[in-house]
Short mmCIF file of C-alpha atoms and ligand atoms in Angstrom, two decimals:
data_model
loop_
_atom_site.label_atom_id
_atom_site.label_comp_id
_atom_site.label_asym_id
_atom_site.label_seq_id
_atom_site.Cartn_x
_atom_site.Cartn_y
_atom_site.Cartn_z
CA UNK A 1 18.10 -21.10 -17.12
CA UNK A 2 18.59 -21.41 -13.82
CA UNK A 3 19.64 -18.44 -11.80
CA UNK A 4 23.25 -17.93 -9.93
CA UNK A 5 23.29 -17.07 -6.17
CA UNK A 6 24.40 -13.44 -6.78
CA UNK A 7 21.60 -12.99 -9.74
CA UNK A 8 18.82 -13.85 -7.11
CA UNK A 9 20.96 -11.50 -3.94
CA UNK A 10 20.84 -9.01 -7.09
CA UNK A 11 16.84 -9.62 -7.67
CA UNK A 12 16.13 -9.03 -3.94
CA UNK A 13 18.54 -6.48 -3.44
CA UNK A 14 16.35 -4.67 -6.30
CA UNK A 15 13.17 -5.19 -5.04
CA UNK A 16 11.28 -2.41 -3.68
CA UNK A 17 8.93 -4.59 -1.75
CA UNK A 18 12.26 -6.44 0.34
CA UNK A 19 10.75 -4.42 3.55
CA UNK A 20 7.06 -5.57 3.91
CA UNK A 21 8.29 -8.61 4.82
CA UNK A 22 9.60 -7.37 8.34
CA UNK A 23 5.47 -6.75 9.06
CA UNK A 24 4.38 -10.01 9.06
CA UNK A 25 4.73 -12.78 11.90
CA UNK A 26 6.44 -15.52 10.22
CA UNK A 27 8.08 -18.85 11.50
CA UNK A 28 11.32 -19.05 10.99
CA UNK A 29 12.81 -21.86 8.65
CA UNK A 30 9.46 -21.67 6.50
CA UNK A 31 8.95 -20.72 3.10
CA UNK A 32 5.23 -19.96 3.18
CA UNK A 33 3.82 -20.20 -0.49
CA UNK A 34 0.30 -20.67 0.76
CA UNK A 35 -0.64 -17.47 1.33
CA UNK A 36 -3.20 -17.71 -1.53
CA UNK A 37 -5.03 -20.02 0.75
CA UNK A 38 -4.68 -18.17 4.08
CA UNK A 39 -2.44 -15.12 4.47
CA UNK A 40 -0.23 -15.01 7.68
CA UNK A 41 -0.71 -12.36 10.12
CA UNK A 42 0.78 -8.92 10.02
CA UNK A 43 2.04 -8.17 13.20
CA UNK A 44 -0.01 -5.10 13.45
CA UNK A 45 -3.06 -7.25 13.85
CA UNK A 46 -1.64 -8.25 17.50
CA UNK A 47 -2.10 -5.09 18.81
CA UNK A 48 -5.12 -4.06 17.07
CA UNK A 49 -6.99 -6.89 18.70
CA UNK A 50 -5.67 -6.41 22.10
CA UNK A 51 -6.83 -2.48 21.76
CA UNK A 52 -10.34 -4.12 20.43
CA UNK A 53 -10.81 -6.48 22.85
CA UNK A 54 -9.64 -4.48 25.99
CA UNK A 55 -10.69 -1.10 25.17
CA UNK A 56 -13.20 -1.16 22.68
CA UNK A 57 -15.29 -4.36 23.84
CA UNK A 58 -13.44 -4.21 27.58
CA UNK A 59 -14.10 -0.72 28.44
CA UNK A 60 -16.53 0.44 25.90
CA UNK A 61 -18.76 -2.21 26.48
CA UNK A 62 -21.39 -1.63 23.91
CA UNK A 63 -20.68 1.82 23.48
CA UNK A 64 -17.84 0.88 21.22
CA UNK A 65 -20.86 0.63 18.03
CA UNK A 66 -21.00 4.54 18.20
CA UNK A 67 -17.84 5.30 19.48
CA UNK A 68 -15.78 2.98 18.04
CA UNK A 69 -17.50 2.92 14.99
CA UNK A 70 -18.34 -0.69 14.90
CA UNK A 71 -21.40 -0.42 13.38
CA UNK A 72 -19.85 1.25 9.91
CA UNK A 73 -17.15 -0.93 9.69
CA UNK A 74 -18.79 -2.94 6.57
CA UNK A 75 -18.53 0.17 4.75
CA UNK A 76 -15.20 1.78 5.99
CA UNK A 77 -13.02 -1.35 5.37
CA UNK A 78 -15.54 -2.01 2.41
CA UNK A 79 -14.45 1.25 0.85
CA UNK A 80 -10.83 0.50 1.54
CA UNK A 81 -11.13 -3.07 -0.30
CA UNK A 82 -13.03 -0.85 -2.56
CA UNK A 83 -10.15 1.27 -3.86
CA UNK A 84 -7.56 -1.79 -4.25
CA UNK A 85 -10.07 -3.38 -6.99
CA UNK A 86 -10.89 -0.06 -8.79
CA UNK A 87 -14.28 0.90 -6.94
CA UNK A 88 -14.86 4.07 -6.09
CA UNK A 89 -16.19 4.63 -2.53
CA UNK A 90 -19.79 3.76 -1.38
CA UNK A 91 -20.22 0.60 -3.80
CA UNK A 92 -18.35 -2.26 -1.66
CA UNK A 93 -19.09 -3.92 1.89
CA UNK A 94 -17.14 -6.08 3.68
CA UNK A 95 -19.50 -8.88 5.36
CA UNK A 96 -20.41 -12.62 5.41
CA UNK A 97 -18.30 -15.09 3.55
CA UNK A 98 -17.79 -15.26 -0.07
CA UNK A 99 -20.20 -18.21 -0.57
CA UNK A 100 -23.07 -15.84 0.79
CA UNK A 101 -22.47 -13.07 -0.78
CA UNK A 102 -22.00 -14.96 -4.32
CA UNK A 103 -25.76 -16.18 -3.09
CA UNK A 104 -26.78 -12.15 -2.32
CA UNK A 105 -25.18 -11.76 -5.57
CA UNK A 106 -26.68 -14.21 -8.02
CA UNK A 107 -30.66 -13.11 -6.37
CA UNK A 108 -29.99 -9.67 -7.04
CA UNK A 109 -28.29 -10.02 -10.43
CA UNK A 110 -31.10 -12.44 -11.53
CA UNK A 111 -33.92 -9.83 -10.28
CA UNK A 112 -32.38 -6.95 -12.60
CA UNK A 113 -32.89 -9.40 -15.33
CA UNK A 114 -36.84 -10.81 -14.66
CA UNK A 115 -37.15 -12.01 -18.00
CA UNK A 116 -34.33 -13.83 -18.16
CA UNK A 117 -33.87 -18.00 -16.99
CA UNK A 118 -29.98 -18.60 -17.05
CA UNK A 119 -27.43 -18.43 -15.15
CA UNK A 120 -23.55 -19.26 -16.71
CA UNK A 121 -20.60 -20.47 -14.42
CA UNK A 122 -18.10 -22.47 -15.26
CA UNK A 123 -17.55 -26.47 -14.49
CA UNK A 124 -14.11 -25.79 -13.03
CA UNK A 125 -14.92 -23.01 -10.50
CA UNK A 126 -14.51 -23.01 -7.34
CA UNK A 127 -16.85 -25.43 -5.68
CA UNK A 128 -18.45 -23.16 -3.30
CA UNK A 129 -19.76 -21.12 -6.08
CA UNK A 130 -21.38 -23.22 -8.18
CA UNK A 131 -23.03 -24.67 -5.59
CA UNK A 132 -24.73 -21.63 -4.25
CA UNK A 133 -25.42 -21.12 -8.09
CA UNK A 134 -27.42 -24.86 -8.48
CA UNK A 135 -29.79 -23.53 -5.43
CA UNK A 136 -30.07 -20.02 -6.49
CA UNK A 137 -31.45 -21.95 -9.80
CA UNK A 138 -33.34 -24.27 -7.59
CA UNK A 139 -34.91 -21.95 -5.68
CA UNK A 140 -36.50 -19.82 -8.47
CA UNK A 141 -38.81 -21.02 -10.80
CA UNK A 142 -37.62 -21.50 -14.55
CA UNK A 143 -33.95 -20.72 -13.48
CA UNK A 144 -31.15 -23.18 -15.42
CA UNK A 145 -27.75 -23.54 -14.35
CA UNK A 146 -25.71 -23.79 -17.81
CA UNK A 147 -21.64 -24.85 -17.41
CA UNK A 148 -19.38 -23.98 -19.61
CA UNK A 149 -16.81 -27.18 -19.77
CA UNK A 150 -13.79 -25.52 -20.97
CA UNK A 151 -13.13 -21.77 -20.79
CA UNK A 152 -12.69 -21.55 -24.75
CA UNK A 153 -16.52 -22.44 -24.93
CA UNK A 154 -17.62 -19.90 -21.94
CA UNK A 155 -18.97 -17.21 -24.49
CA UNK A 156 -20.53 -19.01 -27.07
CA UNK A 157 -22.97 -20.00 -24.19
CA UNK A 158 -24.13 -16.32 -23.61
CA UNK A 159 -26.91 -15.23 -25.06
CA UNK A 160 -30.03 -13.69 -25.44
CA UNK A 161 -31.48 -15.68 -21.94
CA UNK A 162 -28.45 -15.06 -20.35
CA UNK A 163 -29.48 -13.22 -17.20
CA UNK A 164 -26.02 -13.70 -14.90
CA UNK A 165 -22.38 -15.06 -15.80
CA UNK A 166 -20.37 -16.11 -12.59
CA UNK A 167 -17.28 -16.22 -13.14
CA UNK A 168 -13.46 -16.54 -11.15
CA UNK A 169 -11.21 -14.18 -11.99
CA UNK A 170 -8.44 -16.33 -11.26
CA UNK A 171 -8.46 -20.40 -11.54
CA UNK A 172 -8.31 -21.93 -8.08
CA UNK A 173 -6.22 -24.96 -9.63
CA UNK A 174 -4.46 -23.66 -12.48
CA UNK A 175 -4.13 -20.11 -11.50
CA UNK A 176 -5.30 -18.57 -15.14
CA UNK A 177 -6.47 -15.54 -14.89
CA UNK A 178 -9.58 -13.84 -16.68
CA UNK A 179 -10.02 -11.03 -18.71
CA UNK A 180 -12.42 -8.99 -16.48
CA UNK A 181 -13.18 -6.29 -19.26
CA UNK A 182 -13.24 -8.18 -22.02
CA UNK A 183 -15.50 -11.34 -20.38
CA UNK A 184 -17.67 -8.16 -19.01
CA UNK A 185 -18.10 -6.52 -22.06
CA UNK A 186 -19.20 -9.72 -24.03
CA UNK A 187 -21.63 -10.35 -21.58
CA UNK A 188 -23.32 -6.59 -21.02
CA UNK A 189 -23.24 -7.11 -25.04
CA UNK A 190 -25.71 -10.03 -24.54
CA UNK A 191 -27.81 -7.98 -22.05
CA UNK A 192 -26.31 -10.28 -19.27
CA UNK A 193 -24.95 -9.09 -15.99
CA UNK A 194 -21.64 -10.65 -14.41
CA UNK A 195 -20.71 -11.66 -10.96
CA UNK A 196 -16.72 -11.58 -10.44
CA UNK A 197 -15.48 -13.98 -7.98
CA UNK A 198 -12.08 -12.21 -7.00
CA UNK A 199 -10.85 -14.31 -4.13
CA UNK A 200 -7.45 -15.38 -5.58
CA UNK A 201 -6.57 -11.57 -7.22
CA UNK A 202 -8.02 -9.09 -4.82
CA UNK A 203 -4.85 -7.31 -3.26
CA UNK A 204 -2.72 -8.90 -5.61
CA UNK A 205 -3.80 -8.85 -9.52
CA UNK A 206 -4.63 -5.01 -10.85
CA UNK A 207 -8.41 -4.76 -11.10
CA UNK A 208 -10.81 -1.71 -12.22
CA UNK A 209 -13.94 -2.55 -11.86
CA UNK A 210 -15.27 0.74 -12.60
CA UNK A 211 -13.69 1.62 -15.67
CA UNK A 212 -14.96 -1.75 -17.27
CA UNK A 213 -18.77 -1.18 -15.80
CA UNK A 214 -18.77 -4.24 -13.73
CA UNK A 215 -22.11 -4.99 -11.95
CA UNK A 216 -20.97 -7.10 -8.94
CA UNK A 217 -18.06 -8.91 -7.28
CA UNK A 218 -17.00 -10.96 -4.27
CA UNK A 219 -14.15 -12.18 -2.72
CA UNK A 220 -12.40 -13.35 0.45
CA UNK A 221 -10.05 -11.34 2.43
CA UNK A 222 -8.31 -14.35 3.97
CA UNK A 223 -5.96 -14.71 1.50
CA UNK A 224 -3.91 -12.01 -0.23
CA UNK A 225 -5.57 -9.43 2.45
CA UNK A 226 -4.15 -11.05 5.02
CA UNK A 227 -7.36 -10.75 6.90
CA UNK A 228 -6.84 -14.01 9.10
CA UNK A 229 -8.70 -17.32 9.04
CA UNK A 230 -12.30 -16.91 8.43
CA UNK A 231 -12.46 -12.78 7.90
CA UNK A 232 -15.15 -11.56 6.83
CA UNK A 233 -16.14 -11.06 3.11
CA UNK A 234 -16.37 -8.65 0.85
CA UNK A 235 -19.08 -7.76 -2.02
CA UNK A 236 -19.40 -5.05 -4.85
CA UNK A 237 -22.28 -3.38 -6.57
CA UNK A 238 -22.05 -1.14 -9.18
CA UNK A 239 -23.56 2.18 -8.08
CA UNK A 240 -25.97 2.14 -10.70
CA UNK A 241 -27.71 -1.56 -9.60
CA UNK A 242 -27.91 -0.14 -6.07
CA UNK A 243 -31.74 1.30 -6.35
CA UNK A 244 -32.74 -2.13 -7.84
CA UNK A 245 -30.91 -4.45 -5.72
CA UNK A 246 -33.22 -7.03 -4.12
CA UNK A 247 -31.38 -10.67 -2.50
CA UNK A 248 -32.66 -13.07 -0.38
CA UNK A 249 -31.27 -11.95 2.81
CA UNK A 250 -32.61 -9.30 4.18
CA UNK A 251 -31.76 -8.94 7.59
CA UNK A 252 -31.64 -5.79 9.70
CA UNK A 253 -28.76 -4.83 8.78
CA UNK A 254 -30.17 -4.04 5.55
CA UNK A 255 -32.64 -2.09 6.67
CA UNK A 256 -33.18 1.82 6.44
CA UNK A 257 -33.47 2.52 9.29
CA UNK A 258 -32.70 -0.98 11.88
CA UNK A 259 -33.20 0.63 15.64
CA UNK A 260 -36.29 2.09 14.24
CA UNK A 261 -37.12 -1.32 14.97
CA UNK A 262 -40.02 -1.86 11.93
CA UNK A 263 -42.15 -4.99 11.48
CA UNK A 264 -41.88 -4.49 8.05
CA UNK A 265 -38.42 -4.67 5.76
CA UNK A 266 -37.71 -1.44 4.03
CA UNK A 267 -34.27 -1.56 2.34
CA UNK A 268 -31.49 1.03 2.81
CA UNK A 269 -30.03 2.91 -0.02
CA UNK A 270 -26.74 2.09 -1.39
CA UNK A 271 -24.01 -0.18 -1.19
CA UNK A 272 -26.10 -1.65 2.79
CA UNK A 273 -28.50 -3.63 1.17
CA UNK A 274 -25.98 -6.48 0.14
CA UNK A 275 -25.67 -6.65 4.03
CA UNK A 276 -27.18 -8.93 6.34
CA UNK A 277 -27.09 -8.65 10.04
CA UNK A 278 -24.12 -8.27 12.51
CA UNK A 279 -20.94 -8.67 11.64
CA UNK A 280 -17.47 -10.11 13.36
CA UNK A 281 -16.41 -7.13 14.74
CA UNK A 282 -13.15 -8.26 16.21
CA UNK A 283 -12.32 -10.19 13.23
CA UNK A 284 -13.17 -6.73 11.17
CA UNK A 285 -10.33 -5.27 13.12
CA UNK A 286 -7.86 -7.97 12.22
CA UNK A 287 -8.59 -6.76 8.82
CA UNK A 288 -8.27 -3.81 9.39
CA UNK A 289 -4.91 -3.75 10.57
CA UNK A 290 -4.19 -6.18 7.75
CA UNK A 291 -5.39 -3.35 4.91
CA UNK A 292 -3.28 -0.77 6.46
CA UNK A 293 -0.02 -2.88 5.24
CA UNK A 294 -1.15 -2.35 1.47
CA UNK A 295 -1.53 1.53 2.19
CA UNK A 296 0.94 3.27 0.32
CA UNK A 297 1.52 -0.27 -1.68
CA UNK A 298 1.07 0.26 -5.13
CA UNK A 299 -0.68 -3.03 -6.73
CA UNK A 300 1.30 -2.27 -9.87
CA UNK A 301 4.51 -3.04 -7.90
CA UNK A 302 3.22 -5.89 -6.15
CA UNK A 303 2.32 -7.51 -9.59
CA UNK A 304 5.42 -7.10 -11.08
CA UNK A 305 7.18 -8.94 -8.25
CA UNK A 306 4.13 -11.23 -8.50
CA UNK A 307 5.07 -12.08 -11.90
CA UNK A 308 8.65 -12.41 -11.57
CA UNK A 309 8.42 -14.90 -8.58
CA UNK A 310 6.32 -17.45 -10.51
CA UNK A 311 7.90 -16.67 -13.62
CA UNK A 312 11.57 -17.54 -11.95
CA UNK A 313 9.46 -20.74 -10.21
CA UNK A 314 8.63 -22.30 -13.67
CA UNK A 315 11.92 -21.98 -14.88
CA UNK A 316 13.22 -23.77 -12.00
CA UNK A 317 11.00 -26.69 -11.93
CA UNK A 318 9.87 -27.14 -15.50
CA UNK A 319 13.13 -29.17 -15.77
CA UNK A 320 12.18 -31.40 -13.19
CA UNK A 321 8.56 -31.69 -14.31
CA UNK A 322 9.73 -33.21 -17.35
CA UNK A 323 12.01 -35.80 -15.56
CA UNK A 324 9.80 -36.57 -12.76
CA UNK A 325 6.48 -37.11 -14.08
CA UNK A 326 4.75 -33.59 -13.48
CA UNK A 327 3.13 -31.00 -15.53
CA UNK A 328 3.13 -27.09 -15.00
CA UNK A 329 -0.80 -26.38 -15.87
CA UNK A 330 -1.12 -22.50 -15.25
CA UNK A 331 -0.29 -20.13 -17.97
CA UNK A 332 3.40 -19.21 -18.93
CA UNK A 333 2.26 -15.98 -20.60
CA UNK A 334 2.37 -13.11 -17.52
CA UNK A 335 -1.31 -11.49 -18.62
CA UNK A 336 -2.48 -14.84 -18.36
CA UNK A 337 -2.09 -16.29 -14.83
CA UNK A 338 -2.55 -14.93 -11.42
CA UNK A 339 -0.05 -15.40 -8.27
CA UNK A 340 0.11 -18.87 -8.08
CA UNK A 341 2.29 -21.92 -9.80
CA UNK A 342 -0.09 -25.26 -10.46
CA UNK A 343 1.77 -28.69 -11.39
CA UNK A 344 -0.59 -31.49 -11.97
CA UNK A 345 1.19 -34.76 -10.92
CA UNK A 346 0.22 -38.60 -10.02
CA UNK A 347 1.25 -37.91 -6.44
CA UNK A 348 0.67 -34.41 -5.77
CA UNK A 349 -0.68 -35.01 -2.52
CA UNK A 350 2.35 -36.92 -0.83
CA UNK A 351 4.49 -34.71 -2.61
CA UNK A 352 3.12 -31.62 -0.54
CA UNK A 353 2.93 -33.01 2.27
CA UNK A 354 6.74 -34.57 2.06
CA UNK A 355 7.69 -30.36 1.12
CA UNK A 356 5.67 -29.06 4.09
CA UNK A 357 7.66 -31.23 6.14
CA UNK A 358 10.51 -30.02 4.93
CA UNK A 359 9.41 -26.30 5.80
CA UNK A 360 8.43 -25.45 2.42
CA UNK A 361 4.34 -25.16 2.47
CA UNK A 362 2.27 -24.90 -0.41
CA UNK A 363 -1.18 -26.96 -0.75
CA UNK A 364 -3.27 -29.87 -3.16
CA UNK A 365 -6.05 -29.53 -5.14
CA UNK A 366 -7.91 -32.94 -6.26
CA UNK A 367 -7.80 -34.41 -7.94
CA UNK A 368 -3.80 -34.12 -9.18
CA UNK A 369 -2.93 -30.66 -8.13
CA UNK A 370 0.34 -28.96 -6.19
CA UNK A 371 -0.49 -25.32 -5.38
CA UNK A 372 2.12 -22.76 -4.72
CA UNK A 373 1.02 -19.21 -4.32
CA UNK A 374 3.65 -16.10 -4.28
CA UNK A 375 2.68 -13.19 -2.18
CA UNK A 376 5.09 -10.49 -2.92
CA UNK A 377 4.32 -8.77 0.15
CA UNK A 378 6.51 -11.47 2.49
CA UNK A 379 8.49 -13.87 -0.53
CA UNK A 380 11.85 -13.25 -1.92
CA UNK A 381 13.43 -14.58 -4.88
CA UNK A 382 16.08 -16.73 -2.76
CA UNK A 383 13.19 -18.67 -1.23
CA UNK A 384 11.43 -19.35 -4.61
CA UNK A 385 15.05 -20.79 -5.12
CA UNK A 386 15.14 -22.24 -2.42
CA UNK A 387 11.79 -24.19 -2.79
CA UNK A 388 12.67 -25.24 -5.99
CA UNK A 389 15.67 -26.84 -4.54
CA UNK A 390 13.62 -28.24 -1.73
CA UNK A 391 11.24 -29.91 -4.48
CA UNK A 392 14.00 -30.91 -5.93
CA UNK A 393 15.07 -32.73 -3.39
CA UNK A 394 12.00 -34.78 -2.64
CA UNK A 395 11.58 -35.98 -6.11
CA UNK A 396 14.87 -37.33 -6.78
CA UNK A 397 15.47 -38.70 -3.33
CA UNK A 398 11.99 -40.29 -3.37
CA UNK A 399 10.96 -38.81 0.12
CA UNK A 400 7.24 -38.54 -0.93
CA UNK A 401 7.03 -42.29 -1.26
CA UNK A 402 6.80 -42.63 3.01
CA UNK A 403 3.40 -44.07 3.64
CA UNK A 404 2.73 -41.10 6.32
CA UNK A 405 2.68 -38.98 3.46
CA UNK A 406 -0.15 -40.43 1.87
CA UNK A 407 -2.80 -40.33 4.75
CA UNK A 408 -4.99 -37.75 4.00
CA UNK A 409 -6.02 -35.24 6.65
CA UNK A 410 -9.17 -33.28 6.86
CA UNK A 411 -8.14 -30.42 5.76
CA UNK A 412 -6.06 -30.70 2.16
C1 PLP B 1 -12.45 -18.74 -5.72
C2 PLP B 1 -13.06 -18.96 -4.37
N1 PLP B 1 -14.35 -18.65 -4.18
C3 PLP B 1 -14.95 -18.86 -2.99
C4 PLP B 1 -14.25 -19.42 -1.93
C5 PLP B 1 -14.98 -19.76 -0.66
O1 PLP B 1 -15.08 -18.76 0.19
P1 PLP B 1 -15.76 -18.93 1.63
O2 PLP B 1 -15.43 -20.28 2.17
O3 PLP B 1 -15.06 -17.87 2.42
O4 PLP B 1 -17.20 -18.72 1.49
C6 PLP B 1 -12.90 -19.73 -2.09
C7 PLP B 1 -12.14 -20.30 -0.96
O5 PLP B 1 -11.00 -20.66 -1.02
C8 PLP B 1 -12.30 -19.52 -3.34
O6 PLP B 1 -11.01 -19.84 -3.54
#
């Protein structure tokens, strides 16, 4: 049923997040439901960089890795990523992208399990990982790279040679979300050890990694982190793994003791040796600043309104799905689906593109997929409505059909 003007006013009114919004840098006349592909800046990240890059790098010069504390900045904002997906301190780093540290991951899991030969992913993950997967296999002698074609038949592949399961914790396309403990515990049941790829929940989805004994995770802080394009990384190792860790690349940041200055590579204790040599220090502080929006932000909260945003953007388009050709693919059941809204449909490309120029911006996924992601941090319920309307709009009034929209660009 679709929702009055004064039932939405009355939603946002309600809503205990209204005020984040006000700390982001938003353009005006955009409804910005993309933020599950790249967050927009907080406006706090302005003046952190200025500060970094005139005081720290300016007038510290390369004092600033004592004084500023450059050098531990994988393991303070580590720590602080650490705490919004249930890990106690000393166990996460931020660093490197995800796709490295899902390769760091997969080396190490696979060397805690020597006498095992698979690893498990499934066919629809993202890209990125099982393609660091097929050359983690390649690269090791023995190693097999098994798919799992639909999620349904993911744990009847586990078993007793089972040495990792990769696996997304939230659908890039459809936006279902995983069961972390339950997926974990069948796995540690078949000896195996998991990898959690967290880039489309961290900061938004409630996670505890610690109370369901995960081994390792990874995940971008571009998106719901708000950690600008490109930010750094971040990985988790359960404490317990930490003595045995062993991956690939073992730089000097990994090292004991690295302005000792060895010939030889002696690995540091803890949560460091899923490190690998220096690190983006200025775009560390954009994340930084970033994290210290969700401080005080209680992730239950910001699910809630999570849930309520794409649960009020289903109702408003499933009608038109129906009349114009589209299907809503992610889950309608709330413990089922992440932060975003999928519809499959024949011309989900144009269709975005025809939106985004009218101000409403969500993304495509090939091959048939419209992507609209609700960060509860910066959305309100009168834009869901009013993208809705907006979609609306371009499928009745055919506006998708202009050729421009169909050109491709490089970046989908
Ligand atoms: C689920 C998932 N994993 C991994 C990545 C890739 O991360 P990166 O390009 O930062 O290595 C993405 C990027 O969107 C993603 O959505």
């Amino acid at each position: 049923m679709r929702p009055g003007a004064t039932d939405v006013a009355a939603l946002d009114a309600a809503d205990p997040l209204r005020r984040t919004r006000d700390l982001f840098e938003l353009p005006p006349g955009i409804i910005y439901l993309d933020g599950n592909s790249l967050g927009p800046p907080p406006k706090a990240v302005f003046a952190a960089l200025d500060q970094a890059v005139r005081h720290e790098w300016g007038a510290g010069l390369i004092r600033s890795w004592n004084d500023a504390g450059w050098f531990t900045l994988t393991d303070t904002l580590g720590d602080r990523i650490g705490h919004l997906i249930g890990a106690a301190a000393g166990q996460t780093v931020v660093t490197d992208s995800t796709s490295i540290n899902v390769y760091k991951a997969l080396h190490a899991a696979l060397t805690l399990r020597p006498d095992r030969r698979t690893i498990i992913a499934e066919r629809d993950s993202f890209p990125t990982d099982l393609y660091m997967a097929e050359s983690v296999a390649a690269s090791r002698q023995d190693v097999t790279l098994r798919l799992a074609a639909e999620p349904s038949s993911l744990t009847s592949l586990i078993d007793g040679e089972t040495a990792v399961v990769l696996l997304n914790h939230v659908d890039y396309r459809t936006g279902a979300l995983r069961d972390i403990p339950d997926l974990t515990s069948c796995a540690h049941a078949a000896g195996a050890v998991v990898i959690w790829d967290l880039c489309h929940s961290a900061g938004v989805v409630p996670i505890d990694l610690d109370a369901c004994g995960a081994d390792f995770a990874v995940g971008c802080a571009y998106k719901y982190l708000n950690g600008g394009p490109g930010a750094p990384a971040f990985v988790f190792a359960a404490r317990r793994h930490h003595d045995s860790i062993v991956q690939p690349l073992s730089g000097w940041w990994t090292h004991d003791r690295p302005f000792a200055m060895e010939s030889n590579h002696r690995p540091a204790a803890g949560i460091r040796r899923m490190l690998c040599g220096t690190q983006p220090i200025l775009s560390l502080r954009a994340l930084g600043a970033a994290l210290d929006l969700l401080d005080g932000v209680e992730i239950a909260a910001i699910r809630r309104k999570s849930l309520g945003l794409t649960r009020l953007f289903m109702e408003l388009v499933e009608p038109l799905c129906s009349a114009f050709g589209g299907r809503i693919v992610t889950p309608r059941a709330d413990n089922e689906r992440g932060s975003q809204v999928a519809i499959a449909h024949e011309n989900a490309y144009a269709v975005v593109q025809a939106l985004i120029a009218r101000g409403v911006i969500g993304d495509f996924r090939a091959p048939d997929i419209m992507r609209f992601g609700f960060a509860p941090l910066y959305l309100s319920y009168r834009e869901v409505v009013d993208a809705a309307a907006t979609l609306q709009d371009v499928l009745e009034g055919g506006a998708w059909r202009d050729p421009k929209f169909a050109a491709r660009a490089l970046v989908t």
